[in-house]
Amino acid sequence: MKLELQGITKRFGALVANDHIDLVVEPGEIHCLLGENGAGKSTLMNVLYGLYQADEGSILLDDEVQHFSGPGDAMAAGIGMVHQHFMLIPVFTVAENVMLGHEQTKAGGLLDLAAARAKVREISGRFGFDVDPDALVGDLPVGVQQRVEIIKALSRDAQVLVFDEPTAVLTPQETDELMAIMRQLKQSGTAIVFITHKLREVREVADRITVVRLGKVVGEASPTASNPELAAMMVGRSVSLTVEKTPAKPGDAALVVRDLSVIDAQNQYVVSHVDFEVRAGEILAIAGVQGNGQTELTEALLGLQARTEGSITLDGVEIAGATPRRILDAGVGFVPEDRGEDGLVGEFTIAENLMLDRSNGAPFVRGGAVQRGALDAFAEEKVREFDIRAQGITTPVGRLSGGNQQKVVLARELSRELRLFVAAQPTRGVDVGSIEFIHKRIVATRDAGVPIIVVSTELDEVVALADRIAVMYRGGIVGIVPADTPRDVLGLMMAGENPTGAAA
Ligand SMILES: Nc1ncnc2c1ncn2[C@@H]1O[C@H](COP(=O)(O)OP(=O)(O)OP(=O)(O)O)[C@@H](O)[C@H]1O
Ligand SMILES: [Mg+2]
């Protein structure tokens, strides 16, 4: 089915999120939407999916004008959307999730589970998905959950499929598998819209590329364009895609972790007897395939894991077992992996979110009262400095685009007096221009003498930032190696081997 958007305009108050956008996606085409954080990509797709009503313009499918008053209408017309934050219910099985929302009911109003199961098997078989219809969704790895989302869309005969940043949460292998699935869907005639900030992915699968900036289409790019060309077109200036940094001048070991383990609710060691040190003025990057204990390790450092063993000292003071509050107050900055869950309060304004962990004292709170003037001035400055695209500092953070939410977390955490900075996936969902800025800020923080831990599943990011690299596998540290370690060696270490013989 051919999709055509004509002159789509969507306003939020005075803000024009989409400004007369034209877009054509042919059947059997993978069309990439590229653009800065806040450019209006998700908004446009939400209009297409019936979540928002356009103020102007039309949606055409096979040249027929459509009117969607909600996602139900869009789905019925053959549009499917795979959201970045999955809409699945974890305690339901795959088949139950696929069935949800379908009006497919048996006489008597009972939902037809058998039909849903058969459908899951049929689509799984067609695309080689290997998804068990009776598995509980909550037990599945993220990449497989995403396939369930795709099955759900295909079970409604979606002929136009939208993927809004589907790879942000995937491992490199899962990403490759998703690319293969998109190619297969394309072969079967599906029209695909693919949104991503990773230029490598764009160049790998795109048939056509449309670039949007500030709500407007600025042009089409060729799939053979180089990364710097694509980046420049997106942000309207040239972008440095490598981090310029001088060699670290590390001081004393500031963070010392000894024999640290984390035990989960099932009594499993999810972090198992790890030892490492981070010196002042040094970036230790933790690499690894997602799910090998990195999340639990960073949470243990912040006092967010219930059961830990071992010792964590910061500047000689034991912090293992301390409350998160005390650890934050000791000067530990933290960027959590899931900003929505742990880093921000969506209903609070940008300004309020910027003072979240400093609400117990000066300069923003005095005698129990928020110092509006001080807070507003600070917020204005941070919005400028971190290029947070929003209507103003009183905009609720939940209304910001994904990448701009991430910038709010970074702005807050990097603006404190720091004795340790722990960042998990610091640039997840952030556009190339802002990645450049954030990387520079992290390096500047290092050069100011702060010990830094960066956890990233992006090898590019690890290699760009690290002074040393610790590779995690199944809860343990396989080895700690220099930043210039070849990527194939890092790859082997991520699979649990240690060809360098580096000590953990
Ligand atoms: N419900 C809403 N209310 C008010 N403003 C909104 C709403 N949804 C989006 N916006 C604004 O519209 C603009 C476009 O946001 P959108 O989420 O479409 O950006 P995006 O291109 O998807 O960015 P990202 O790459 O960060 O995901 C932003 O300025 C955003 O703050
Ligand atoms: Mg978006």
PDB file of C-alpha atoms and ligand atoms in Angstrom, residues 41-42 164-165 402, ligand 2:
ATOM      1  CA  LYS A  41       9.292  12.895  13.672  1.00  0.00           C
ATOM      2  CA  SER A  42       7.302  11.170  16.420  1.00  0.00           C
ATOM      3  CA  ASP A 164       9.944   4.826  15.863  1.00  0.00           C
ATOM      4  CA  GLU A 165      13.495   4.371  17.181  1.00  0.00           C
ATOM      5  CA  GLY A 402      12.660  11.628  23.726  1.00  0.00           C
TER       6      GLY A 402
HETATM    7 MG    MG B   2      10.734  10.929  18.728  1.00  0.00          MG
END
